[in-house]
Tab-separated table of C-alpha atoms in Angstrom:
chain	number	residue	atom	x	y	z
I	1	MET	CA	-1.040	30.028	-19.390
I	2	THR	CA	-4.178	28.232	-20.650
I	3	ASP	CA	-2.127	25.660	-22.481
I	4	ILE	CA	-0.814	24.121	-19.228
I	5	ASN	CA	-0.432	20.405	-19.348
I	6	LYS	CA	-2.190	18.907	-16.328
I	7	ASN	CA	0.358	16.054	-15.981
I	8	SER	CA	3.342	18.453	-15.835
I	9	ILE	CA	1.810	21.135	-13.666
I	10	HIS	CA	4.004	20.387	-10.570
I	11	ALA	CA	7.216	20.501	-12.590
I	12	THR	CA	6.056	23.666	-14.363
I	13	ALA	CA	5.257	25.363	-11.044
I	14	LYS	CA	8.703	24.547	-9.654
I	15	CYS	CA	10.349	26.072	-12.742
I	16	ILE	CA	8.271	29.234	-12.449
I	17	ALA	CA	9.046	29.533	-8.743
I	18	ALA	CA	12.785	29.104	-9.432
I	19	VAL	CA	12.718	31.857	-12.035
I	20	THR	CA	10.634	34.263	-9.966
I	21	ASN	CA	12.561	33.717	-6.727
I	22	LYS	CA	15.077	36.495	-7.240
I	23	VAL	CA	13.309	38.729	-4.694
I	24	GLN	CA	13.219	36.616	-1.558
I	25	THR	CA	10.865	38.886	0.428
I	26	ALA	CA	7.125	39.290	0.652
I	27	SER	CA	7.454	42.215	-1.761
I	28	ASN	CA	8.187	39.787	-4.599
I	29	PRO	CA	5.786	41.077	-7.317
I	30	TYR	CA	5.012	37.561	-8.507
I	31	ILE	CA	3.250	36.760	-5.214
I	32	LYS	CA	0.560	39.312	-6.057
I	33	LYS	CA	0.498	37.938	-9.598
I	34	PHE	CA	-0.166	34.415	-8.321
I	35	THR	CA	-2.810	35.460	-5.824
I	36	GLY	CA	-4.444	37.587	-8.509
I	37	ASN	CA	-4.642	34.535	-10.765
I	38	MET	CA	-6.325	32.570	-8.003
I	39	THR	CA	-9.160	35.092	-7.686
I	40	SER	CA	-9.526	36.419	-11.224
I	41	SER	CA	-8.955	33.347	-13.440
I	42	LYS	CA	-11.791	30.950	-14.102
I	43	ASP	CA	-9.436	28.336	-15.570
I	44	PRO	CA	-8.771	25.712	-12.863
I	45	LEU	CA	-5.351	24.891	-14.352
I	46	VAL	CA	-4.240	28.515	-14.076
I	47	GLN	CA	-5.418	28.556	-10.440
I	48	GLN	CA	-3.596	25.309	-9.688
I	49	LEU	CA	-0.368	26.417	-11.325
I	50	SER	CA	-0.507	29.688	-9.355
I	51	LEU	CA	-1.162	27.769	-6.075
I	52	LEU	CA	1.769	25.393	-6.666
I	53	ALA	CA	4.119	28.187	-7.637
I	54	LEU	CA	3.112	30.163	-4.542
I	55	SER	CA	3.732	26.976	-2.495
I	56	GLU	CA	7.292	26.773	-3.772
I	57	LEU	CA	7.897	30.458	-3.089
I	58	GLY	CA	6.266	30.230	0.302
I	59	LYS	CA	8.819	27.643	1.445
I	60	LYS	CA	11.558	30.256	1.013
I	61	ILE	CA	9.736	33.505	1.784
I	62	ASP	CA	7.942	34.392	4.995
I	63	LEU	CA	4.466	35.486	3.765
I	64	SER	CA	2.873	35.770	7.208
I	65	GLY	CA	2.820	39.602	7.013
I	66	ASP	CA	0.392	39.525	4.099
I	67	LYS	CA	-3.022	38.250	5.280
I	68	THR	CA	-4.299	38.342	1.670
I	69	VAL	CA	-2.187	35.319	0.765
I	70	LEU	CA	-3.626	33.079	3.466
I	71	ASN	CA	-7.205	34.202	2.846
I	72	THR	CA	-6.895	33.732	-0.899
I	73	VAL	CA	-5.557	30.233	-0.570
I	74	LEU	CA	-8.209	29.281	1.998
I	75	GLU	CA	-10.936	30.657	-0.268
I	76	LEU	CA	-9.973	28.028	-2.898
I	77	PHE	CA	-10.761	25.282	-0.323
I	78	ASN	CA	-14.338	25.991	-1.440
I	79	SER	CA	-13.573	25.446	-5.163
I	80	ASN	CA	-15.887	23.119	-7.134
I	81	ASP	CA	-12.752	21.593	-8.722
I	82	GLU	CA	-11.262	18.756	-6.596
I	83	ASP	CA	-7.700	19.226	-7.978
I	84	THR	CA	-7.848	22.935	-7.166
I	85	LYS	CA	-8.828	22.151	-3.566
I	86	ILE	CA	-5.989	19.619	-3.147
I	87	ASN	CA	-3.477	22.103	-4.667
I	88	ALA	CA	-4.749	24.804	-2.329
I	89	SER	CA	-3.950	22.499	0.614
I	90	ILE	CA	-0.459	21.980	-0.822
I	91	ALA	CA	-0.022	25.748	-1.188
I	92	LEU	CA	-1.010	26.231	2.474
I	93	GLY	CA	1.586	23.654	3.389
I	94	GLY	CA	4.217	25.518	1.426
I	95	ILE	CA	3.536	28.888	2.949
I	96	THR	CA	3.386	27.254	6.419
I	97	LEU	CA	6.937	26.021	5.899
I	98	GLY	CA	7.950	29.635	5.391
I	99	ASN	CA	6.933	30.484	8.982
I	100	VAL	CA	5.911	27.434	10.917
I	101	SER	CA	5.635	29.242	14.252
I	102	VAL	CA	2.889	31.515	12.850
I	103	TYR	CA	1.027	29.253	10.426
I	104	LEU	CA	1.082	25.897	12.214
I	105	PRO	CA	-1.175	26.993	15.085
I	106	THR	CA	-3.509	28.489	12.446
I	107	VAL	CA	-3.698	25.185	10.607
I	108	ILE	CA	-4.419	23.221	13.800
I	109	ASP	CA	-7.047	25.769	14.849
I	110	LEU	CA	-8.729	25.440	11.402
I	111	LEU	CA	-8.642	21.641	11.807
I	112	ASN	CA	-10.501	21.915	15.083
I	113	ASN	CA	-13.093	24.286	13.784
I	114	LYS	CA	-13.533	23.657	10.038
I	115	LYS	CA	-14.838	20.076	9.874
I	116	ASP	CA	-15.628	20.336	6.151
I	117	PHE	CA	-11.956	20.887	5.390
I	118	GLN	CA	-10.465	18.180	7.556
I	119	TYR	CA	-8.939	16.178	4.678
I	120	LEU	CA	-7.479	19.253	3.025
I	121	LEU	CA	-5.965	20.567	6.238
I	122	LEU	CA	-4.510	17.180	7.116
I	123	ASN	CA	-2.994	17.162	3.671
I	124	THR	CA	-1.423	20.532	4.558
I	125	LEU	CA	0.049	19.006	7.730
I	126	LYS	CA	1.412	16.148	5.636
I	127	GLU	CA	3.167	18.682	3.389
I	128	VAL	CA	4.733	20.409	6.378
I	129	ILE	CA	5.822	17.163	8.042
I	130	THR	CA	7.212	15.387	4.967
I	131	GLN	CA	9.071	18.414	3.605
I	132	GLY	CA	10.192	20.124	6.847
I	133	ASP	CA	13.783	20.402	7.975
I	134	LYS	CA	15.308	20.006	11.479
I	135	THR	CA	14.134	23.494	12.501
I	136	VAL	CA	10.557	22.709	11.425
I	137	TYR	CA	10.625	19.493	13.471
I	138	GLU	CA	11.760	21.294	16.547
I	139	ILE	CA	8.751	23.670	16.248
I	140	ILE	CA	6.403	20.712	15.564
I	141	LYS	CA	7.731	19.084	18.809
I	142	LYS	CA	7.015	22.284	20.803
I	143	GLN	CA	3.548	22.500	19.313
I	144	ASN	CA	2.846	18.901	20.583
I	145	LEU	CA	1.587	17.974	17.129
I	146	ILE	CA	2.235	14.244	17.650
I	147	ASN	CA	-0.379	14.027	20.475
I	148	PHE	CA	-2.831	16.026	18.297
I	149	LEU	CA	-2.405	13.507	15.469
I	150	PHE	CA	-2.928	10.471	17.751
I	151	ASP	CA	-6.121	12.094	19.075
I	152	TYR	CA	-7.241	12.542	15.526
I	153	SER	CA	-6.508	8.916	14.669
I	154	GLU	CA	-9.768	7.664	16.235
I	155	THR	CA	-11.848	9.148	13.386
I	156	SER	CA	-14.098	6.659	11.641
I	157	ASN	CA	-13.245	8.223	8.243
I	158	GLU	CA	-10.793	5.861	6.535
I	159	ASN	CA	-9.427	8.548	4.168
I	160	LEU	CA	-8.574	10.813	7.125
I	161	ARG	CA	-7.019	7.985	9.073
I	162	GLN	CA	-4.697	7.116	6.193
I	163	ILE	CA	-3.381	10.660	5.898
I	164	VAL	CA	-2.979	10.858	9.703
I	165	ALA	CA	-1.048	7.537	9.577
I	166	GLU	CA	1.274	9.012	6.945
I	167	CYS	CA	1.852	12.079	9.181
I	168	ILE	CA	2.571	9.965	12.255
I	169	GLY	CA	4.845	7.634	10.235
I	170	SER	CA	6.726	10.531	8.713
I	171	LEU	CA	7.299	12.039	12.164
I	172	ALA	CA	8.463	8.630	13.503
I	173	ARG	CA	10.891	8.313	10.612
I	174	HIS	CA	12.465	11.609	11.624
I	175	ASP	CA	12.425	10.953	15.383
I	176	LEU	CA	11.174	7.554	16.476
I	177	SER	CA	11.765	8.323	20.145
I	178	LEU	CA	9.179	11.105	19.887
I	179	CYS	CA	6.477	8.617	18.771
I	180	LYS	CA	7.459	5.207	20.177
I	181	ASP	CA	5.514	5.357	23.465
I	182	LEU	CA	2.391	6.632	21.736
I	183	LEU	CA	2.684	3.931	19.026
I	184	LEU	CA	2.930	1.213	21.680
I	185	LYS	CA	0.041	2.643	23.686
I	186	ASN	CA	-2.294	3.042	20.715
I	187	ALA	CA	-1.400	-0.376	19.268
I	188	THR	CA	-3.349	-1.928	22.150
I	189	SER	CA	-6.081	0.725	22.298
I	190	ASP	CA	-9.744	-0.374	22.667
I	191	ASN	CA	-10.499	1.915	19.688
I	192	VAL	CA	-10.076	-0.113	16.433
I	193	HIS	CA	-9.593	3.066	14.451
I	194	LYS	CA	-6.575	4.064	16.514
I	195	LYS	CA	-5.122	0.540	16.049
I	196	ASN	CA	-5.729	0.742	12.347
I	197	THR	CA	-3.967	4.101	12.102
I	198	VAL	CA	-0.962	2.824	14.055
I	199	ALA	CA	-0.770	-0.317	11.900
I	200	TYR	CA	-0.856	1.756	8.740
I	201	SER	CA	1.716	4.215	9.947
I	202	TYR	CA	4.507	1.547	10.068
I	203	ARG	CA	4.909	1.589	6.312
I	204	TYR	CA	6.107	5.225	6.490
I	205	PHE	CA	8.841	4.765	9.066
I	206	CYS	CA	10.034	1.228	8.304
I	207	THR	CA	12.407	2.218	5.524
I	208	LYS	CA	15.636	0.784	4.278
I	209	ASP	CA	17.493	3.302	6.452
I	210	THR	CA	15.697	2.111	9.639
I	211	GLN	CA	17.929	0.119	12.016
I	212	ILE	CA	16.374	-3.058	13.431
I	213	GLU	CA	17.462	-2.056	16.914
I	214	ALA	CA	15.331	1.048	16.689
I	215	ILE	CA	12.089	-0.816	16.019
I	216	ASN	CA	12.575	-4.101	18.013
I	217	ASP	CA	9.996	-3.097	20.587
I	218	LEU	CA	7.482	-2.205	17.895
I	219	ILE	CA	7.555	-5.359	15.818
I	220	ASP	CA	5.623	-7.768	18.091
I	221	PRO	CA	2.642	-5.319	18.579
I	222	LEU	CA	2.334	-5.033	14.751
I	223	LEU	CA	2.472	-8.819	14.276
I	224	LYS	CA	-0.235	-9.279	16.929
I	225	MET	CA	-2.583	-6.931	15.115
I	226	THR	CA	-2.961	-9.536	12.357
I	227	ALA	CA	-5.038	-11.525	14.856
I	228	GLU	CA	-7.429	-8.660	15.502
I	229	PRO	CA	-11.122	-9.348	14.714
I	230	ASP	CA	-11.438	-6.069	12.812
I	231	TYR	CA	-10.912	-6.570	9.065
I	232	ASN	CA	-9.312	-3.147	8.413
I	233	VAL	CA	-6.839	-3.508	11.279
I	234	LYS	CA	-5.731	-6.850	9.915
I	235	LYS	CA	-5.387	-5.510	6.389
I	236	SER	CA	-3.335	-2.511	7.488
I	237	ALA	CA	-1.132	-4.746	9.683
I	238	ILE	CA	-0.269	-7.280	7.020
I	239	GLY	CA	0.398	-4.512	4.481
I	240	SER	CA	2.812	-2.799	6.840
I	241	ILE	CA	4.464	-6.123	7.787
I	242	ASN	CA	5.046	-6.632	4.068
I	243	THR	CA	6.765	-3.226	3.847
I	244	MET	CA	8.727	-3.783	7.003
I	245	VAL	CA	10.102	-7.195	5.954
I	246	TYR	CA	10.942	-5.913	2.488
I	247	ASN	CA	12.910	-2.953	3.880
I	248	ILE	CA	14.233	-4.531	7.096
I	249	PRO	CA	14.639	-8.286	6.443
I	250	LYS	CA	15.917	-8.960	9.984
I	251	SER	CA	12.477	-8.116	11.345
I	252	ILE	CA	11.346	-11.598	10.214
I	253	GLN	CA	13.207	-12.988	13.203
I	254	HIS	CA	10.299	-11.884	15.409
I	255	VAL	CA	7.864	-14.193	13.595
I	256	GLY	CA	6.426	-16.887	15.916
I	257	SER	CA	3.562	-19.336	16.140
I	258	GLN	CA	0.957	-16.675	16.947
I	259	PHE	CA	1.698	-14.811	13.755
I	260	THR	CA	1.890	-17.972	11.564
I	261	ASP	CA	-1.514	-19.036	12.883
I	262	SER	CA	-2.891	-15.612	11.989
I	263	LEU	CA	-1.294	-15.667	8.560
I	264	ASN	CA	-2.855	-19.057	7.889
I	265	ASP	CA	-6.309	-17.618	8.672
I	266	LEU	CA	-5.647	-14.440	6.572
I	267	CYS	CA	-4.935	-16.681	3.554
I	268	LYS	CA	-8.273	-18.509	3.637
I	269	PHE	CA	-11.215	-17.683	1.372
I	270	LYS	CA	-14.251	-16.767	3.547
I	271	PRO	CA	-17.606	-17.152	1.683
I	272	GLU	CA	-19.324	-14.969	4.277
I	273	LEU	CA	-17.320	-11.985	3.027
I	274	VAL	CA	-18.758	-12.321	-0.498
I	275	LYS	CA	-21.598	-9.847	-0.812
I	276	GLU	CA	-24.136	-9.612	-3.613
I	277	ILE	CA	-25.055	-6.130	-4.775
I	278	GLU	CA	-27.623	-5.046	-7.323
I	279	LEU	CA	-26.553	-2.888	-10.279
I	280	GLY	CA	-29.825	-2.037	-11.989
I	281	PRO	CA	-31.250	-5.267	-13.387
I	282	PHE	CA	-27.999	-7.104	-12.696
I	283	LYS	CA	-26.597	-8.716	-9.575
I	284	HIS	CA	-22.845	-8.555	-8.935
I	285	LYS	CA	-20.788	-10.402	-6.325
I	286	VAL	CA	-18.096	-8.526	-4.426
I	287	ASP	CA	-15.441	-10.410	-2.524
I	288	GLU	CA	-14.743	-8.086	0.447
I	289	GLY	CA	-12.016	-10.444	1.663
I	290	LEU	CA	-9.986	-10.372	-1.516
I	291	GLY	CA	-7.799	-7.381	-0.503
I	292	LEU	CA	-6.775	-9.108	2.742
I	293	ARG	CA	-5.905	-12.408	1.057
I	294	THR	CA	-3.863	-10.746	-1.686
I	295	SER	CA	-2.002	-8.789	0.999
I	296	ALA	CA	-1.303	-11.998	2.965
I	297	PHE	CA	0.019	-13.855	-0.091
I	298	GLY	CA	1.902	-10.744	-1.103
I	299	PHE	CA	3.685	-10.852	2.212
I	300	ILE	CA	4.591	-14.509	1.717
I	301	ASP	CA	5.933	-13.704	-1.767
I	302	THR	CA	8.072	-10.882	-0.322
I	303	ALA	CA	9.272	-12.739	2.773
I	304	LEU	CA	9.677	-16.242	1.371
I	305	TYR	CA	13.463	-16.376	1.401
I	306	HIS	CA	13.632	-15.259	5.011
I	307	MET	CA	10.617	-17.350	6.077
I	308	LEU	CA	12.393	-20.552	5.053
I	309	GLU	CA	14.614	-20.080	8.112
I	310	LYS	CA	11.703	-19.488	10.489
I	311	VAL	CA	8.827	-21.777	9.496
I	312	ASP	CA	8.212	-25.430	8.626
I	313	TYR	CA	8.397	-26.258	4.886
I	314	GLY	CA	5.128	-28.052	5.142
I	315	TYR	CA	3.437	-24.940	6.502
I	316	LEU	CA	4.443	-23.005	3.396
I	317	ILE	CA	3.149	-25.771	1.163
I	318	ASN	CA	-0.177	-25.776	2.978
I	319	LEU	CA	-0.524	-22.004	2.424
I	320	ILE	CA	0.223	-22.475	-1.274
I	321	LEU	CA	-2.379	-25.239	-1.472
I	322	ILE	CA	-4.915	-22.834	0.048
I	323	GLY	CA	-3.975	-20.151	-2.510
I	324	ILE	CA	-3.967	-22.169	-5.745
I	325	THR	CA	-7.548	-23.273	-5.119
I	326	ASP	CA	-8.782	-19.765	-4.191
I	327	PRO	CA	-11.630	-18.589	-6.468
I	328	ALA	CA	-9.811	-15.327	-7.206
I	329	ASP	CA	-7.362	-15.282	-10.109
I	330	ASP	CA	-5.118	-12.732	-8.368
I	331	VAL	CA	-4.618	-15.030	-5.407
I	332	GLN	CA	-4.004	-18.052	-7.613
I	333	ILE	CA	-1.383	-16.162	-9.628
I	334	LEU	CA	0.424	-15.105	-6.438
I	335	SER	CA	0.323	-18.665	-5.106
I	336	PHE	CA	1.803	-20.141	-8.304
I	337	GLN	CA	4.427	-17.422	-8.214
I	338	ILE	CA	5.328	-18.345	-4.620
I	339	LEU	CA	5.497	-22.052	-5.475
I	340	ASN	CA	7.736	-21.360	-8.453
I	341	LYS	CA	9.978	-19.278	-6.222
I	342	LEU	CA	10.007	-21.937	-3.503
I	343	ALA	CA	10.963	-24.610	-6.053
I	344	ASN	CA	13.968	-22.517	-7.085
I	345	LEU	CA	15.036	-21.577	-3.539
I	346	ASN	CA	14.734	-24.960	-1.877
I	347	PRO	CA	13.601	-27.748	-4.226
I	348	LEU	CA	14.733	-30.856	-2.295
I	349	PRO	CA	11.829	-31.167	0.198
I	350	LEU	CA	9.198	-30.670	-2.619
I	351	SER	CA	9.149	-34.348	-3.619
I	352	SER	CA	7.469	-35.324	-0.332
I	353	HIS	CA	4.637	-32.876	-0.980
I	354	THR	CA	4.215	-33.519	-4.748
I	355	ASP	CA	1.179	-35.843	-4.450
I	356	LYS	CA	-0.801	-33.135	-2.583
I	357	LEU	CA	0.227	-30.525	-5.134
I	358	VAL	CA	-0.872	-32.647	-8.060
I	359	ASP	CA	-4.297	-33.136	-6.504
I	360	LYS	CA	-4.730	-29.357	-6.425
I	361	PHE	CA	-3.229	-28.971	-9.886
I	362	ASP	CA	-5.997	-31.252	-11.089
I	363	GLU	CA	-8.622	-28.992	-9.585
I	364	SER	CA	-6.994	-25.977	-11.112
I	365	LEU	CA	-6.767	-27.598	-14.565
I	366	THR	CA	-10.490	-28.451	-14.531
I	367	LYS	CA	-11.275	-24.808	-13.792
I	368	PHE	CA	-8.804	-23.577	-16.434
I	369	ASN	CA	-10.287	-25.793	-19.149
I	370	LYS	CA	-13.801	-24.438	-18.438
I	371	SER	CA	-12.576	-20.863	-18.441
I	372	LEU	CA	-10.431	-21.237	-21.598
I	373	ASN	CA	-13.502	-22.539	-23.423
I	374	SER	CA	-15.500	-19.524	-22.347
I	375	LYS	CA	-14.979	-16.470	-24.541
I	376	GLN	CA	-16.052	-14.255	-21.684
I	377	GLU	CA	-13.403	-15.499	-19.241
I	378	GLY	CA	-10.638	-16.731	-21.613
I	379	GLU	CA	-8.565	-13.522	-21.570
I	380	ARG	CA	-8.952	-12.930	-17.886
I	381	VAL	CA	-7.728	-16.361	-16.891
I	382	ASN	CA	-4.793	-16.470	-19.366
I	383	ASP	CA	-2.247	-15.003	-16.904
I	384	CYS	CA	-3.286	-17.566	-14.353
I	385	VAL	CA	-2.830	-20.429	-16.815
I	386	ARG	CA	0.617	-19.181	-17.702
I	387	SER	CA	1.616	-19.015	-14.022
I	388	PHE	CA	0.405	-22.558	-13.586
I	389	VAL	CA	2.326	-23.845	-16.601
I	390	ARG	CA	5.471	-21.969	-15.475
I	391	VAL	CA	5.299	-23.925	-12.177
I	392	ILE	CA	4.939	-27.230	-14.041
I	393	LEU	CA	7.920	-26.318	-16.172
I	394	THR	CA	10.024	-25.551	-13.067
I	395	LEU	CA	8.995	-28.778	-11.383
I	396	THR	CA	10.071	-30.869	-14.403
I	397	LYS	CA	13.596	-29.562	-13.882
I	398	ILE	CA	13.688	-31.020	-10.337
I	399	GLN	CA	14.818	-34.638	-10.619
I	400	ASP	CA	13.237	-35.829	-7.390
I	401	VAL	CA	9.870	-34.266	-8.257
I	402	GLU	CA	9.881	-35.359	-11.908
I	403	ALA	CA	10.481	-38.909	-10.681
I	404	VAL	CA	7.225	-38.938	-8.636
I	405	PRO	CA	4.809	-41.119	-10.676
I	406	LYS	CA	1.737	-39.035	-9.923
I	407	PHE	CA	3.405	-35.841	-11.089
I	408	ARG	CA	4.965	-37.528	-14.115
I	409	ASP	CA	1.591	-38.911	-15.240
I	410	PHE	CA	-0.095	-35.530	-14.731
I	411	TYR	CA	2.569	-33.693	-16.617
I	412	GLN	CA	2.678	-36.079	-19.590
I	413	GLU	CA	-0.979	-36.914	-19.852
I	414	LYS	CA	-2.779	-33.712	-18.892
I	415	VAL	CA	-0.335	-30.940	-19.663
I	416	LEU	CA	1.589	-32.064	-22.719
I	417	LYS	CA	-1.475	-33.582	-24.345
I	418	ASN	CA	-3.485	-30.420	-23.846
I	419	GLU	CA	-2.985	-28.314	-26.952
I	420	LYS	CA	-3.259	-24.916	-25.250
I	421	LEU	CA	-1.068	-25.878	-22.286
I	422	LYS	CA	1.500	-27.518	-24.545
I	423	GLU	CA	1.721	-24.297	-26.599
I	424	ILE	CA	2.325	-22.215	-23.457
I	425	PHE	CA	4.794	-24.786	-22.121
I	426	ASP	CA	6.851	-24.677	-25.327
I	427	GLN	CA	6.869	-20.831	-25.340
I	428	LEU	CA	8.091	-20.701	-21.749
I	429	SER	CA	10.679	-23.422	-22.392
I	430	GLN	CA	12.169	-21.470	-25.302
I	431	ALA	CA	12.309	-18.309	-23.145
I	432	ILE	CA	14.602	-19.935	-20.606
């Protein structure tokens, strides 16, 4: 078994479990084989394969009568190999599914008492919640697990909060009525960590199968969280709103002026969030606001078609103007992408905004020319330049825009007479 491919270990374990599942009782000889591998083998991949195979068997066989199994799996929580520890938590989830009534209280007790294993044990809960059937959910309800998870959501550890959010969201996807009151209560909590966990959990229960009627009461609290002063709450909220609108387009109908004001602020570059860190003899600037801005523009890109019915055209143009002059290439590319999409969806009003766009295009072009002449930055900026030229090409196809003198002069004098831009323009034109 030492030739196991790490990338295929999960699939391999499922195959082994399927073959060795002929004896569906705790006396299955392969259970002892797998637990033996966990203790005797020094090869992490052999241990991991045995853990995952045991997990698959444990879902079908009640192993609660053999204390050795649980103790052996828990022992590997102390492994020096990170993948082995994660797979041990998955294995504990699998055997818990075999007898939830017995094992779930044990897992919760360990969570309360083994602080060093919190992440692993939460990962076990996630396995139980995401893979459980109706019977499992009934036991979870009796164990009052949802309240336990919400109590846990106030942890300051972001990694723990994310996995708690996935557990809460997965429970809500199965039975939203079980979680709705607690979601609403914690969305307005004084504890920013609880708010952040709630905001993050939406992306797990706002699926394509979710009916808008089921979440109507929950949409406004999520939208309001984009106005929170805490950076992480805002980031989690806009990311979940993106997921929600993508999966449930009708949710955009809840968008109002409070959210559009917040979105406008989320899109702005904030110099105070740029931190300078020292890496040996070098100094490196880190833009801590970049993730929030890319999430905000990502939402606009996702929701653009539906937003046209809800917000003023000029508002969208102003957001695009903010984005195309952002110092980050990722934000610029998203903004050009949004503008290109807007020009195709609803081109007629663009002519009245063309002069403002050309002014920003001029700023972008100045930056591009400097970057293209720099060997260090040339490759990095190339995608951004192509996005820019693609927008110019799209705008030339719109009669009312092409007729605007300021745009026509810019296009003819500064794009077509620029050798590099002209080359990209011709490539894109031929690809249409």
